[in-house]
Structures are given as structure tokens and as C-alpha cells.
Short mmCIF file of C-alpha atoms in Angstrom, two decimals:
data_model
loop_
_atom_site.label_atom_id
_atom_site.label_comp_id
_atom_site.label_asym_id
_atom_site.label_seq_id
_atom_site.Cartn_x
_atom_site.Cartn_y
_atom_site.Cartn_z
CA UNK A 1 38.62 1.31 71.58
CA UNK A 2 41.86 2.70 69.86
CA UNK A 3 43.51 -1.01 71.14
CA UNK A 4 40.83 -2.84 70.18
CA UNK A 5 41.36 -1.79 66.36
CA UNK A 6 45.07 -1.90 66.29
CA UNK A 7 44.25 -5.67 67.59
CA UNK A 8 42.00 -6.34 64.73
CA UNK A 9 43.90 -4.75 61.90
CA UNK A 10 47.16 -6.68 62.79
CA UNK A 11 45.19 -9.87 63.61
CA UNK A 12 46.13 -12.59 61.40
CA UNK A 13 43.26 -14.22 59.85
CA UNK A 14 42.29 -17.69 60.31
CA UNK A 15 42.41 -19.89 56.91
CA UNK A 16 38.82 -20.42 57.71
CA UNK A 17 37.83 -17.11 57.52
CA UNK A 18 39.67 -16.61 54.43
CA UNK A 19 37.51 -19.02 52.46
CA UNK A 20 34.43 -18.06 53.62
CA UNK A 21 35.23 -14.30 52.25
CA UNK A 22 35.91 -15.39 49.25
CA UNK A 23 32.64 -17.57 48.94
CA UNK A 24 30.90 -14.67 49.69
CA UNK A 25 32.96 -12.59 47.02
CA UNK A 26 32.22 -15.37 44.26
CA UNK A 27 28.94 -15.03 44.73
CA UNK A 28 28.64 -11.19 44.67
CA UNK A 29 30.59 -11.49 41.50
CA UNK A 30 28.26 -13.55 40.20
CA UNK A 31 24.94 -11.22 40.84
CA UNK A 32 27.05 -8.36 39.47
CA UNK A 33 28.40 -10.21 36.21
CA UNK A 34 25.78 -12.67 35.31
CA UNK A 35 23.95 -10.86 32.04
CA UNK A 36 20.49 -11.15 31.95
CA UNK A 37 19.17 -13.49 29.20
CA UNK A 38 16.49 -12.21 26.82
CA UNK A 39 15.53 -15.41 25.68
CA UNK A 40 13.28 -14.35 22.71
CA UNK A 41 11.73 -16.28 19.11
CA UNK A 42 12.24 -15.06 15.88
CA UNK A 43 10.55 -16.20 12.96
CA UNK A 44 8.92 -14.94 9.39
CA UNK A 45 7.16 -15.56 6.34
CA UNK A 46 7.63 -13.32 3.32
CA UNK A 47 5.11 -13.37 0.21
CA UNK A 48 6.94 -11.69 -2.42
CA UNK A 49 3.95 -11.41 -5.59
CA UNK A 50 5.58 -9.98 -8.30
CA UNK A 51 3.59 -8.54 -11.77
CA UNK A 52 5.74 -7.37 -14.39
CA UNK A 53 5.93 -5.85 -18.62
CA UNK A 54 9.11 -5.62 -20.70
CA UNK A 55 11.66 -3.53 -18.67
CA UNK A 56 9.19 -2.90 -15.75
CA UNK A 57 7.83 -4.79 -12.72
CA UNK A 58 5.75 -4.14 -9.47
CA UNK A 59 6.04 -6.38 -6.20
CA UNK A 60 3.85 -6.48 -3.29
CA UNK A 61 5.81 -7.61 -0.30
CA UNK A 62 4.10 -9.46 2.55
CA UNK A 63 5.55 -9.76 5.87
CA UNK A 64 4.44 -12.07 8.78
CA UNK A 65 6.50 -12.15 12.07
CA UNK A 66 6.30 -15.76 13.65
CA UNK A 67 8.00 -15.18 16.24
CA UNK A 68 8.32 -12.75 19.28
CA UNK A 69 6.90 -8.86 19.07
CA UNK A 70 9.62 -6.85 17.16
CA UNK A 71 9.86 -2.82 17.70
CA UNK A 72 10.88 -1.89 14.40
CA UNK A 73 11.51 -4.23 11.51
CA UNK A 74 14.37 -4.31 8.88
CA UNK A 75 13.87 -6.48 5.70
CA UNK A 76 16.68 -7.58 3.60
CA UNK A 77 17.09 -9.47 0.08
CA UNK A 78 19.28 -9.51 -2.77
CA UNK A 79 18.21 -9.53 -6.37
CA UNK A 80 19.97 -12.03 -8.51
CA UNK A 81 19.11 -10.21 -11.52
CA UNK A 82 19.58 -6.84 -12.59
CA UNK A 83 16.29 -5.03 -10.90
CA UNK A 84 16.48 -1.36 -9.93
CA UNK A 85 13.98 0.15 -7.22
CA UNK A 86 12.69 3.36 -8.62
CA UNK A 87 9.78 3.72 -6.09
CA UNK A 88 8.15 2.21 -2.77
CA UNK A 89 4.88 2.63 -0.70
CA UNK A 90 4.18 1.48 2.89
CA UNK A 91 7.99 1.23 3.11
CA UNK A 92 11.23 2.57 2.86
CA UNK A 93 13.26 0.62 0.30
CA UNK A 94 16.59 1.55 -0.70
CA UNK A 95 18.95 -0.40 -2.72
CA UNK A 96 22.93 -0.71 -3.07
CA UNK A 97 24.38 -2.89 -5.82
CA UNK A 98 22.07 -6.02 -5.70
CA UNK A 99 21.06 -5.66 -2.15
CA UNK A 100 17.57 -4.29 -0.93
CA UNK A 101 16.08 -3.04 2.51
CA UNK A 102 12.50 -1.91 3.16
CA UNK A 103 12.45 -0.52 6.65
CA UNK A 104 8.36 0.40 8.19
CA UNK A 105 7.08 3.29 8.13
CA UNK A 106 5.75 4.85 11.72
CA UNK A 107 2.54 3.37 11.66
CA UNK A 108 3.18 0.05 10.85
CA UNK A 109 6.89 -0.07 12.20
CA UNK A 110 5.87 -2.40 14.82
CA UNK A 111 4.77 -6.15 14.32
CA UNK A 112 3.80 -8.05 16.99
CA UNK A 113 3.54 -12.08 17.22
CA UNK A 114 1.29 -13.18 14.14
CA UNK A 115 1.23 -9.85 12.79
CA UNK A 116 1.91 -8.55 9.25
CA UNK A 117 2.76 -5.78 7.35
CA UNK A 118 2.22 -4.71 3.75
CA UNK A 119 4.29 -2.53 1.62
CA UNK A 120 4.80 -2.40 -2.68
CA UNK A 121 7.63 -1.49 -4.91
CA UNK A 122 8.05 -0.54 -8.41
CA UNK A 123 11.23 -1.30 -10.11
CA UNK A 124 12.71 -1.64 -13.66
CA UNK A 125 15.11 -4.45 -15.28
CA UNK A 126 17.23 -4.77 -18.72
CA UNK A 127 18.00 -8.50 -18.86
CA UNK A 128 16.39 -10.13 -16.33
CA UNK A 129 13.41 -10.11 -13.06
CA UNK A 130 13.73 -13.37 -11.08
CA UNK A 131 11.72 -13.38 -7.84
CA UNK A 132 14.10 -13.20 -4.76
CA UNK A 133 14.10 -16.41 -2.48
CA UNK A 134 15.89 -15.68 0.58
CA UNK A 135 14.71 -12.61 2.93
CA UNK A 136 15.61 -11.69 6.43
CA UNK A 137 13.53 -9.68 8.50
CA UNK A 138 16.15 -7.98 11.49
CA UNK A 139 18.66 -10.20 10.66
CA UNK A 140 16.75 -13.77 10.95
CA UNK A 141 16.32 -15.80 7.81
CA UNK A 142 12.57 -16.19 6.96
CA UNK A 143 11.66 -20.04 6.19
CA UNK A 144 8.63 -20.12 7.99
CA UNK A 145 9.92 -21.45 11.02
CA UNK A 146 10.31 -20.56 14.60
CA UNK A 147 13.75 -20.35 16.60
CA UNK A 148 14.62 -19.24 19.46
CA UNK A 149 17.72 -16.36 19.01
CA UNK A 150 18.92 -17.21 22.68
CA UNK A 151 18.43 -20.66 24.70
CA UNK A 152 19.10 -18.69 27.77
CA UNK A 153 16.80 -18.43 30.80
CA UNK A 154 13.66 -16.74 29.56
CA UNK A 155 13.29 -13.26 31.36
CA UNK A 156 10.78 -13.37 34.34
CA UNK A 157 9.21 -9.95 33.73
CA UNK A 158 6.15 -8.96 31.32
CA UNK A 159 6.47 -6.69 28.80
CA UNK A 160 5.03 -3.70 30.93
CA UNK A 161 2.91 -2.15 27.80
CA UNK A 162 1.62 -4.24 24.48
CA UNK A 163 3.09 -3.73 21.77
CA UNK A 164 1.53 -0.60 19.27
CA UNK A 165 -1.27 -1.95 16.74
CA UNK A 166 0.45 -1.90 13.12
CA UNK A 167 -2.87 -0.31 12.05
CA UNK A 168 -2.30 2.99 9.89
CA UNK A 169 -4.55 6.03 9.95
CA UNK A 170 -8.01 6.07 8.76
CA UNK A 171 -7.91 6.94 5.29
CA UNK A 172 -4.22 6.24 4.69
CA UNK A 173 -2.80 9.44 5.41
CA UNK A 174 -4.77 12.30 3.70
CA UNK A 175 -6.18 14.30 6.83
CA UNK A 176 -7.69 17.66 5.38
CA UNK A 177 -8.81 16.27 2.21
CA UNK A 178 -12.40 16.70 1.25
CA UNK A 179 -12.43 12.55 1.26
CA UNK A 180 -10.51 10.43 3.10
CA UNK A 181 -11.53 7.41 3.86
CA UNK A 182 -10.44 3.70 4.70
CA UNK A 183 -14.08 2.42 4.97
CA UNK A 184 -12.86 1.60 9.03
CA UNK A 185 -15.96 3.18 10.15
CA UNK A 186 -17.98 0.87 8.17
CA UNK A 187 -20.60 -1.27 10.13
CA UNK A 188 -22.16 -4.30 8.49
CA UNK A 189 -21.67 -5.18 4.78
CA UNK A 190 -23.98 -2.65 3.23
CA UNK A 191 -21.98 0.80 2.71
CA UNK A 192 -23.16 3.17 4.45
CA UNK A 193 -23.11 6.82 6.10
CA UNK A 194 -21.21 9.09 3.61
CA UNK A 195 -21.48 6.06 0.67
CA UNK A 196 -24.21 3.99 -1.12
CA UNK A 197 -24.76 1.36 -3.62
CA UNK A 198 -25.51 2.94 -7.20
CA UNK A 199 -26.49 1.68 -10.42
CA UNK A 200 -26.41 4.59 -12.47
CA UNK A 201 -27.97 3.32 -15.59
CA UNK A 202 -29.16 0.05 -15.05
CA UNK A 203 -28.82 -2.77 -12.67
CA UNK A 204 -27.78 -6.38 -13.04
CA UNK A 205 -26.12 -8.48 -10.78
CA UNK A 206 -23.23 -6.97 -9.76
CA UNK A 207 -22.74 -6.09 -6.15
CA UNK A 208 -20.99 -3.50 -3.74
CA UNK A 209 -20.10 -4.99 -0.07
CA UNK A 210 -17.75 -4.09 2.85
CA UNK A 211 -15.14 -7.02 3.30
CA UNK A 212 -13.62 -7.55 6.65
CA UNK A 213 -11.50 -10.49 4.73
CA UNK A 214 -9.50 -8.40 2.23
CA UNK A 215 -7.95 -5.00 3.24
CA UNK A 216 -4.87 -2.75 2.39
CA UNK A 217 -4.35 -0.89 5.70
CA UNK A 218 -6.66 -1.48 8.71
CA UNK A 219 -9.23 -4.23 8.81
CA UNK A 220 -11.87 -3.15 6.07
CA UNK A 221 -12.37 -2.62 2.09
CA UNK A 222 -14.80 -2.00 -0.30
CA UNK A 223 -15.20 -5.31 -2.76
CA UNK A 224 -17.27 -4.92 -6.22
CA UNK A 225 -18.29 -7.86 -7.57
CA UNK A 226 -18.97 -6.94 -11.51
CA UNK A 227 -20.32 -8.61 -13.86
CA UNK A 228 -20.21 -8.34 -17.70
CA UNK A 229 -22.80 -6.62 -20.01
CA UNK A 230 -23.99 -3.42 -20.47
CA UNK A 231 -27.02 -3.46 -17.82
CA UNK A 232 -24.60 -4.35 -14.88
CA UNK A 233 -23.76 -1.25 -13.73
CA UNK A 234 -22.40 -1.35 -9.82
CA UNK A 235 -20.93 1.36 -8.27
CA UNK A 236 -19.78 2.64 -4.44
CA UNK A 237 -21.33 6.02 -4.89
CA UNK A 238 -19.87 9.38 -2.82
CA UNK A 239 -23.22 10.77 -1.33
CA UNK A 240 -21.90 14.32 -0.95
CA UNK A 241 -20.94 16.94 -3.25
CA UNK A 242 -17.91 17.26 -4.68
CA UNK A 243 -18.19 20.46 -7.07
CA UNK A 244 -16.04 22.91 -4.54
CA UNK A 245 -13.08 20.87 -4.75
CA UNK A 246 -10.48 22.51 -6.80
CA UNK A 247 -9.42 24.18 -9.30
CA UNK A 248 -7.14 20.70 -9.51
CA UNK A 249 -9.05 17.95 -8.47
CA UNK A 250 -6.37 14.76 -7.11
CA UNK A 251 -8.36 11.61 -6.64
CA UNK A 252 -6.51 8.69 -4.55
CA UNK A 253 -7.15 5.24 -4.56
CA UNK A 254 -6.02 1.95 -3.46
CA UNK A 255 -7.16 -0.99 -6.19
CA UNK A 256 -7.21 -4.79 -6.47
CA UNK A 257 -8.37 -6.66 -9.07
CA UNK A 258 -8.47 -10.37 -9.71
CA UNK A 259 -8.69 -10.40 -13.72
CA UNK A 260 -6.35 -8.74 -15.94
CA UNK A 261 -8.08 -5.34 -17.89
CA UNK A 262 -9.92 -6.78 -21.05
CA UNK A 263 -9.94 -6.12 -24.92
CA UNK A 264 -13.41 -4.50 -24.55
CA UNK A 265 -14.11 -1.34 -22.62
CA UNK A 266 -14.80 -1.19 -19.03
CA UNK A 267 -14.60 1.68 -16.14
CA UNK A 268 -14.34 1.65 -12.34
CA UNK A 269 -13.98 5.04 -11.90
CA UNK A 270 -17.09 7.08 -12.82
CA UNK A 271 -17.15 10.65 -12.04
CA UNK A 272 -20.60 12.53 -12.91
CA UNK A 273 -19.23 15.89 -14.82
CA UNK A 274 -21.06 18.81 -14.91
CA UNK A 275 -19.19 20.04 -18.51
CA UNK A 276 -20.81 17.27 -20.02
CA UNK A 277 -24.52 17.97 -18.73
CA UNK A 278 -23.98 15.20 -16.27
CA UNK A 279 -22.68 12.52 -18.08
CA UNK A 280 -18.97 11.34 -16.91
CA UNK A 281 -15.58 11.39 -16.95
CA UNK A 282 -14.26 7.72 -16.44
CA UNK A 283 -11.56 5.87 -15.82
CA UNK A 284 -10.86 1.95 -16.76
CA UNK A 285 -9.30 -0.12 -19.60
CA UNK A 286 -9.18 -1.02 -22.75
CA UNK A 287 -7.29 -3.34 -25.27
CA UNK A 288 -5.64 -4.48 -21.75
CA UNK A 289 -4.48 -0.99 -20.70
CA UNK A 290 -5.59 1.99 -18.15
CA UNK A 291 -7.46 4.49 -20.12
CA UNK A 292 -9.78 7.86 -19.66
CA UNK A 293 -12.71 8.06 -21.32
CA UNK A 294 -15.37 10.82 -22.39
CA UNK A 295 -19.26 9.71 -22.08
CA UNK A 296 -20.68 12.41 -23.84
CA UNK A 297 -18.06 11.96 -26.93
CA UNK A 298 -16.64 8.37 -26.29
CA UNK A 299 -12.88 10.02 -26.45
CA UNK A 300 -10.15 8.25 -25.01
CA UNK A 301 -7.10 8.89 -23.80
CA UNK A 302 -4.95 7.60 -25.20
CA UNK A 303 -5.57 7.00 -28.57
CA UNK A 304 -6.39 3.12 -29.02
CA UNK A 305 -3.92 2.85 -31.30
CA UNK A 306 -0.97 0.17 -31.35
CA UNK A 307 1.12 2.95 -30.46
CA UNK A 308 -0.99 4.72 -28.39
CA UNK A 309 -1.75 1.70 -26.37
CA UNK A 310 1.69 1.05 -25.53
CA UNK A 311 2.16 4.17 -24.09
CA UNK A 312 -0.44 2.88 -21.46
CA UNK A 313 -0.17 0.14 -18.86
CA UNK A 314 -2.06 -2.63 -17.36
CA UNK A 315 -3.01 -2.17 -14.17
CA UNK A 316 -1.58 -5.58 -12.26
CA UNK A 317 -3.99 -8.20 -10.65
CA UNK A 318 -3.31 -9.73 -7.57
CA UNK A 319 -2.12 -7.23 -5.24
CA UNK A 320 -2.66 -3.44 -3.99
CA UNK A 321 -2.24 -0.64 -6.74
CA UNK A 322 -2.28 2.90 -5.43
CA UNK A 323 -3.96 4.59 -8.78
CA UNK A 324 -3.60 8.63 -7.98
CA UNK A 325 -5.99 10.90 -11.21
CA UNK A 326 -5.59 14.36 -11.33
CA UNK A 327 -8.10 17.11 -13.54
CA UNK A 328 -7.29 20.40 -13.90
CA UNK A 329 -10.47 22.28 -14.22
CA UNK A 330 -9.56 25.67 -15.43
CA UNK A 331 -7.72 24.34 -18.38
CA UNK A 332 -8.90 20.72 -18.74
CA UNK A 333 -5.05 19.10 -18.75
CA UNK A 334 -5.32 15.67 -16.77
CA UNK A 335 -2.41 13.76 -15.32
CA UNK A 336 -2.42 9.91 -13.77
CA UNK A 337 0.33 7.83 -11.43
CA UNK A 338 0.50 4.28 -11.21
CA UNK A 339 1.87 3.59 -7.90
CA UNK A 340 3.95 7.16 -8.17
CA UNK A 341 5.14 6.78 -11.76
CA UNK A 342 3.21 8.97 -14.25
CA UNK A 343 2.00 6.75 -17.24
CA UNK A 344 2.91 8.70 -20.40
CA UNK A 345 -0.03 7.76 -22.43
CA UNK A 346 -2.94 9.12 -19.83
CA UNK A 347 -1.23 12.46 -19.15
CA UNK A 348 -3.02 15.36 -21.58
CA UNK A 349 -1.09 19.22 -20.88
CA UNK A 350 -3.17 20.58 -23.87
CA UNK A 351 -0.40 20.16 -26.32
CA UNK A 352 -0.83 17.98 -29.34
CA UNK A 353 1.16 14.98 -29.13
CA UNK A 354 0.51 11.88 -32.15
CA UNK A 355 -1.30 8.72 -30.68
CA UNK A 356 -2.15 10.22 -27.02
CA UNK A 357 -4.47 13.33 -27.03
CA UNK A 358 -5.75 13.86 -30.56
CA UNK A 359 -9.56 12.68 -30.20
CA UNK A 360 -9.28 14.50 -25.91
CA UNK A 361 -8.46 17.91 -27.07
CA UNK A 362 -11.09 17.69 -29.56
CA UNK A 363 -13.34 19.16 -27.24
CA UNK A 364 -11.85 22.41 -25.15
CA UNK A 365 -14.24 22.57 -22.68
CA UNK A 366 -12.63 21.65 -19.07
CA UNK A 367 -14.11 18.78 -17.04
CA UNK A 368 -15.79 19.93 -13.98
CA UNK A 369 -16.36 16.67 -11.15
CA UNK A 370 -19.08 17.00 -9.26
CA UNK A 371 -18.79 13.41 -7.68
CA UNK A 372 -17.33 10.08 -7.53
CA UNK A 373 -18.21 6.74 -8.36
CA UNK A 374 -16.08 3.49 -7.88
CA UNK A 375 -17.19 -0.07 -9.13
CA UNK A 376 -17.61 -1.65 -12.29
CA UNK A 377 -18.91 -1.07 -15.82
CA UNK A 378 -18.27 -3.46 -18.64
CA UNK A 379 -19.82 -2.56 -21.88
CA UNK A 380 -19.61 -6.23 -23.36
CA UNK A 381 -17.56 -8.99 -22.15
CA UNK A 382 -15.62 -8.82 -19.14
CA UNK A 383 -16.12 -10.06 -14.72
CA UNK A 384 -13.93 -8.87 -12.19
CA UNK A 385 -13.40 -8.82 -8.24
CA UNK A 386 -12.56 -5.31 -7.46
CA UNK A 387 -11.69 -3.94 -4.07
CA UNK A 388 -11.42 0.01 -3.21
CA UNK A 389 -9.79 1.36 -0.15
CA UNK A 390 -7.73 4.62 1.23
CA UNK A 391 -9.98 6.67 -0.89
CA UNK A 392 -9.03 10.24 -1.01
CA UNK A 393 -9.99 13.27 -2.83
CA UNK A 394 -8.65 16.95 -2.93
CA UNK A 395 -7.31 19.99 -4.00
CA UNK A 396 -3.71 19.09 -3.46
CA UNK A 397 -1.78 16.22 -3.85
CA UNK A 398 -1.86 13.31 -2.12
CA UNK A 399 0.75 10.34 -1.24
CA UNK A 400 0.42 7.04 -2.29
#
């Protein structure tokens, strides 16, 4: 045996031989080396819909992936004016110099093909608010179109799990609140179970339906179609109780509306009040601007003066508005956030201040909620196409 391996190992070898080996070696190397190809498409639409006052804007951001499921998303844009982010919902959004990025949150972090996710910001300007133009969602320019990011050989193996539904939590993230609901549970367009068509005064021809079309998280909404004149009273209506729920009372809401807040006086917000025998404490507009109002008194906050007014804001049309109320019931102060900025003009801490509070502290005694009401109430002229969803009410605060 010992000969027979000294042979071999000082055998010459043939030339033959030789290039066989190193066939063989090429094509090891090439099984070892080749990278596999992750041929994928990328592709995006982004609907930027911007409403904005002097010095202040909001944008709801719309973003559809075209192309291949992505695990995780990054958008990027720059502003060509002088916008600031102050705050963001549905998203992370940070900002350095001109440039933005919105990363998802965890439950809609993932979007797969055809998918789309929703998120808002809230931002302020000196000079200038153009609407940005060119976005990029992980990198990829969004026109619209389809490419593929690598003409390689597409991979042969499935995806061994679909990808996670961008679908948030029922009630948009308020689990231990007294309410908290995203109307997902909803079955047919009638509201049912713990809600129910009301018309607390008198009925016209407004209407209260569940809308699969129209959501802001999941697949479902409440949509209030109301009409103008006193006697056209339509409200979603809480069936259950609400009196044990404080001493602070948050309310939560997500709102769209088609038609800017009128001159005249209307409320979608109605909130039966046991301090006033019943009659409510409601929220809505006026001379174009958010406003509280008193039934039992007709007091306002704020003042509907010029000045007052303008301490106000409009609540924007076209896109989601997270409207967050809160009522202090041992001492009566109230406090409201427009998509997590307090507006100066509704906030009342029981201290005097000119054009705000003076006709609200003119009675002391504290409102006391014992339900909720959402719809539409227009006390002259004034239709709208309201939708309600994420509703949430408690004695603690609650995220937009």
C-alpha cells in the first residue's frame, strides 16, 4: 500500500487530467460565488393634500406601494420652502434642514403590493408652504410607475409567510378606555350594538351609516350625512352610560369633513350634561372656526369676537383630523388639541382672559357628561359629509 502512494504522489499528471480538474474547479467556484439575485419591483404613489392658515399648515400623506411587498417603509422629501414639522400621527417624521422622513409605525410598518398607508403632519412656515413634488419611499422615486430594482434571475422560492396586514388596532390604540372603538365590528350599514341613530330634537333628512368606502385605520367609518336647518338633527349616539368616567373626561376622535365650518352655528359633538338638567355641552363651529358651546346658556368659547375668533381654527376639509376634548369636572376648566396642538382660543383654566372665556365662566357650575353624541346640527344654513372613526373616551389621556 505504502508503494502504491509514494507512486501516486510522485506521478506526474497527464495534461489531460489537468484540465479536467480545473473544469471541475471553475464550476465549484461558480456555485460558491454566484450571488443569488433578488429580482424584486419597486414602485409608489404619494398623495400629499395639504390645508393650511397664515404661518400654519396640516398635510395628510398617502402612500401606495406599486410594487413588491416592503417590510418596513422609509419616506423621504424635501421642502423647497421654509416648513417646519412640529407634530406627526400614524408616522414618525423628523426633519433636518429642508429634508423630511416619516418612517411607519408598528402596525402599519409593513405594505404589501397595492397596499397603502396613512399618516398626517402639522407644520408651521414664515415665508412660504409649496407642496413637495418629488418623494421616495426606501430609496425609489415615486412617479407612479413600476421598475424592477434588479433584472437578475427572479428567485425561485415563495415568500414562506404573507406579508403582516397594515391594519392597526381596533379603536386606534386606546385599550382600557371606557370607549374605544374603530366601528370594525360593525355589520351592515345601520350602527349597531353599543351605537344608534339619534335625532335628539327633531328629525329631517340627515343620515348616520357605516361606510366600508372611506376609513382612517382599518376598513370601516362612521359617515353623517347632515343637512341644514334646525329640524335636521342626526347623530351616532353612545348607548351606554358615560357618567363614571372621570373626574377628567378626554374624548378622542378622528374627523373628516367635506365643507369648510360655516358663518352660522353648527355642532357635531353633542354631549348630554347632567349640570345643565340634560341639555349639552357641544362642540362645532362658528364664523368658520372650532368652538364650544353651552345649550342651556348659548355661551361660547371663545368669544365670537374678531379677536376671539382668531384665536380659534378651522378645522381642515379633505383629510383625517384627530380632534382630542378634554372637561374637567371638579372644576369645570376644558382644554382641546387639534391634531396634538392645543388651540389657544378653546382652552378655559378658570382664569379670566379678554376675548376667550368671559361669557364660559359666567356660569361656575362644572359640566358633568353623561354621554356622547357625534353627527350634525346646523341651526340655519349649512350641509356637510362628516365621517367619525377611532372614537375613544376616558379618564386619561389619549394619543392621537
Amino acid at each position: 500500500m505504502r508503494t502504491l502512494l509514494t507512486r501516486l504522489r510522485h506521478r506526474p499528471w497527464t495534461a489531460a487530467f489537468l484540465a479536467a480538474l480545473s473544469a471541475v474547479g471553475l464550476v465549484l467556484s461558480a456555485l460558491v460565488a454566484a450571488p443569488v439575485s433578488s429580482a424584486a419591483a419597486a414602485g409608489c404613489r404619494v398623495d400629499y393634500t395639504v390645508n393650511q392658515w397664515t404661518g400654519g399648515y396640516t398635510a395628510a400623506v398617502k402612500i401606495t406601494n406599486l410594487g413588491d411587498p416592503l417590510s418596513g417603509w422609509r419616506l423621504t422629501w424635501t421642502y423647497a420652502g421654509d416648513q417646519k414639522v412640529i407634530s406627526s400621527w400614524n408616522a414618525t417624521v423628523t426633519q433636518s434642514d429642508r429634508n423630511v422622513t416619516a418612517t411607519g409605525s408598528g402596525w402599519n410598518g409593513n405594505l404589501g403590493t397595492g397596499g397603502s398607508a396613512e399618516f398626517g403632519l402639522q407644520g408651521s412656515y414664515q415665508s412660504a408652504n409649496p407642496t413637495p413634488t418629488a418623494f421616495a419611499l426606501n430609496g425609489v422615486t415615486c412617479n407612479g410607475a413600476v421598475t424592477p430594482t434588479d433584472p437578475g434571475t427572479p428567485p425561485t422560492t415563495p415568500p414562506t409567510s404573507p406579508t403582516p396586514p397594515t391594519t392597526p388596532p381596533p379603536g386606534g390604540g386606546c385599550d382600557g378606555a371606557k370607549v374605544c372603538d374603530g366601528f370594525e365590528t360593525q355589520s351592515g350599514t345601520a350602527p349597531s350594538g353599543d351605537w344608534k341613530f339619534e335625532a335628539p330634537d327633531c328629525r329631517g333628512t340627515g343620515t348616520v351609516t357605516v361606510d366600508s368606502s372611506v376609513a382612517h385605520a382599518g376598513s370601516k367609518s362612521i359617515r353623517v350625512d347632515g343637512k341644514a336647518g334646525y329640524c335636521n338633527h342626526a347623530f351616532l349616539s353612545y348607548a351606554k352610560d358615560l357618567s363614571a368616567v372621570g373626574p377628567q373626561v378626554y374624548v378622542r376622535m378622528w374627523i373628516r369633513h367635506t365643507t369648510a365650518l360655516p358663518a352660522a352655528h353648527v355642532s357635531f359633538v353633542s354631549m348630554p350634561d347632567s349640570s345643565q338638567g340634560g341639555k349639552t355641552l357641544r362642540v362645532g363651529g362658528q364664523n368658520s372656526a372650532l368652538q364650544w358651546n353651552r345649550e342651556i346658556d348659548d355661551a361660547t368659547l371663545p368669544a365670537q369676537s374678531p379677536a376671539g375668533v382668531a384665536l380659534s381654527k378651522p378645522l381642515p376639509t379633505g383629510s383625517w383630523q384627530c380632534l382630542k376634548l378634554k372637561i374637567d369636572t371638579s372644576n369645570g376648566n376644558l382644554d382641546t388639541w387639534l391634531n396634538g396642538q392645543q388651540v389657544e382660543g378653546l382652552h378655559a383654566d378658570g382664569v379670566p382672559t379678554a376675548d376667550i372665556d368671559q361669557q364660559w365662566l359666567s356660569r361656575t357650575t362644572a359640566p358633568r357628561p353623561t354621554g356622547l353624541r357625534l353627527g350634525w346640527e346646523s341651526y340655519g344654513v349649512g350641509d356637510d359629509t362628516l365621517w367619525f372613526d377611532d372614537v375613544a373616551v376616558s379618564s386619561s389621556d389619549i394619543a392621537c
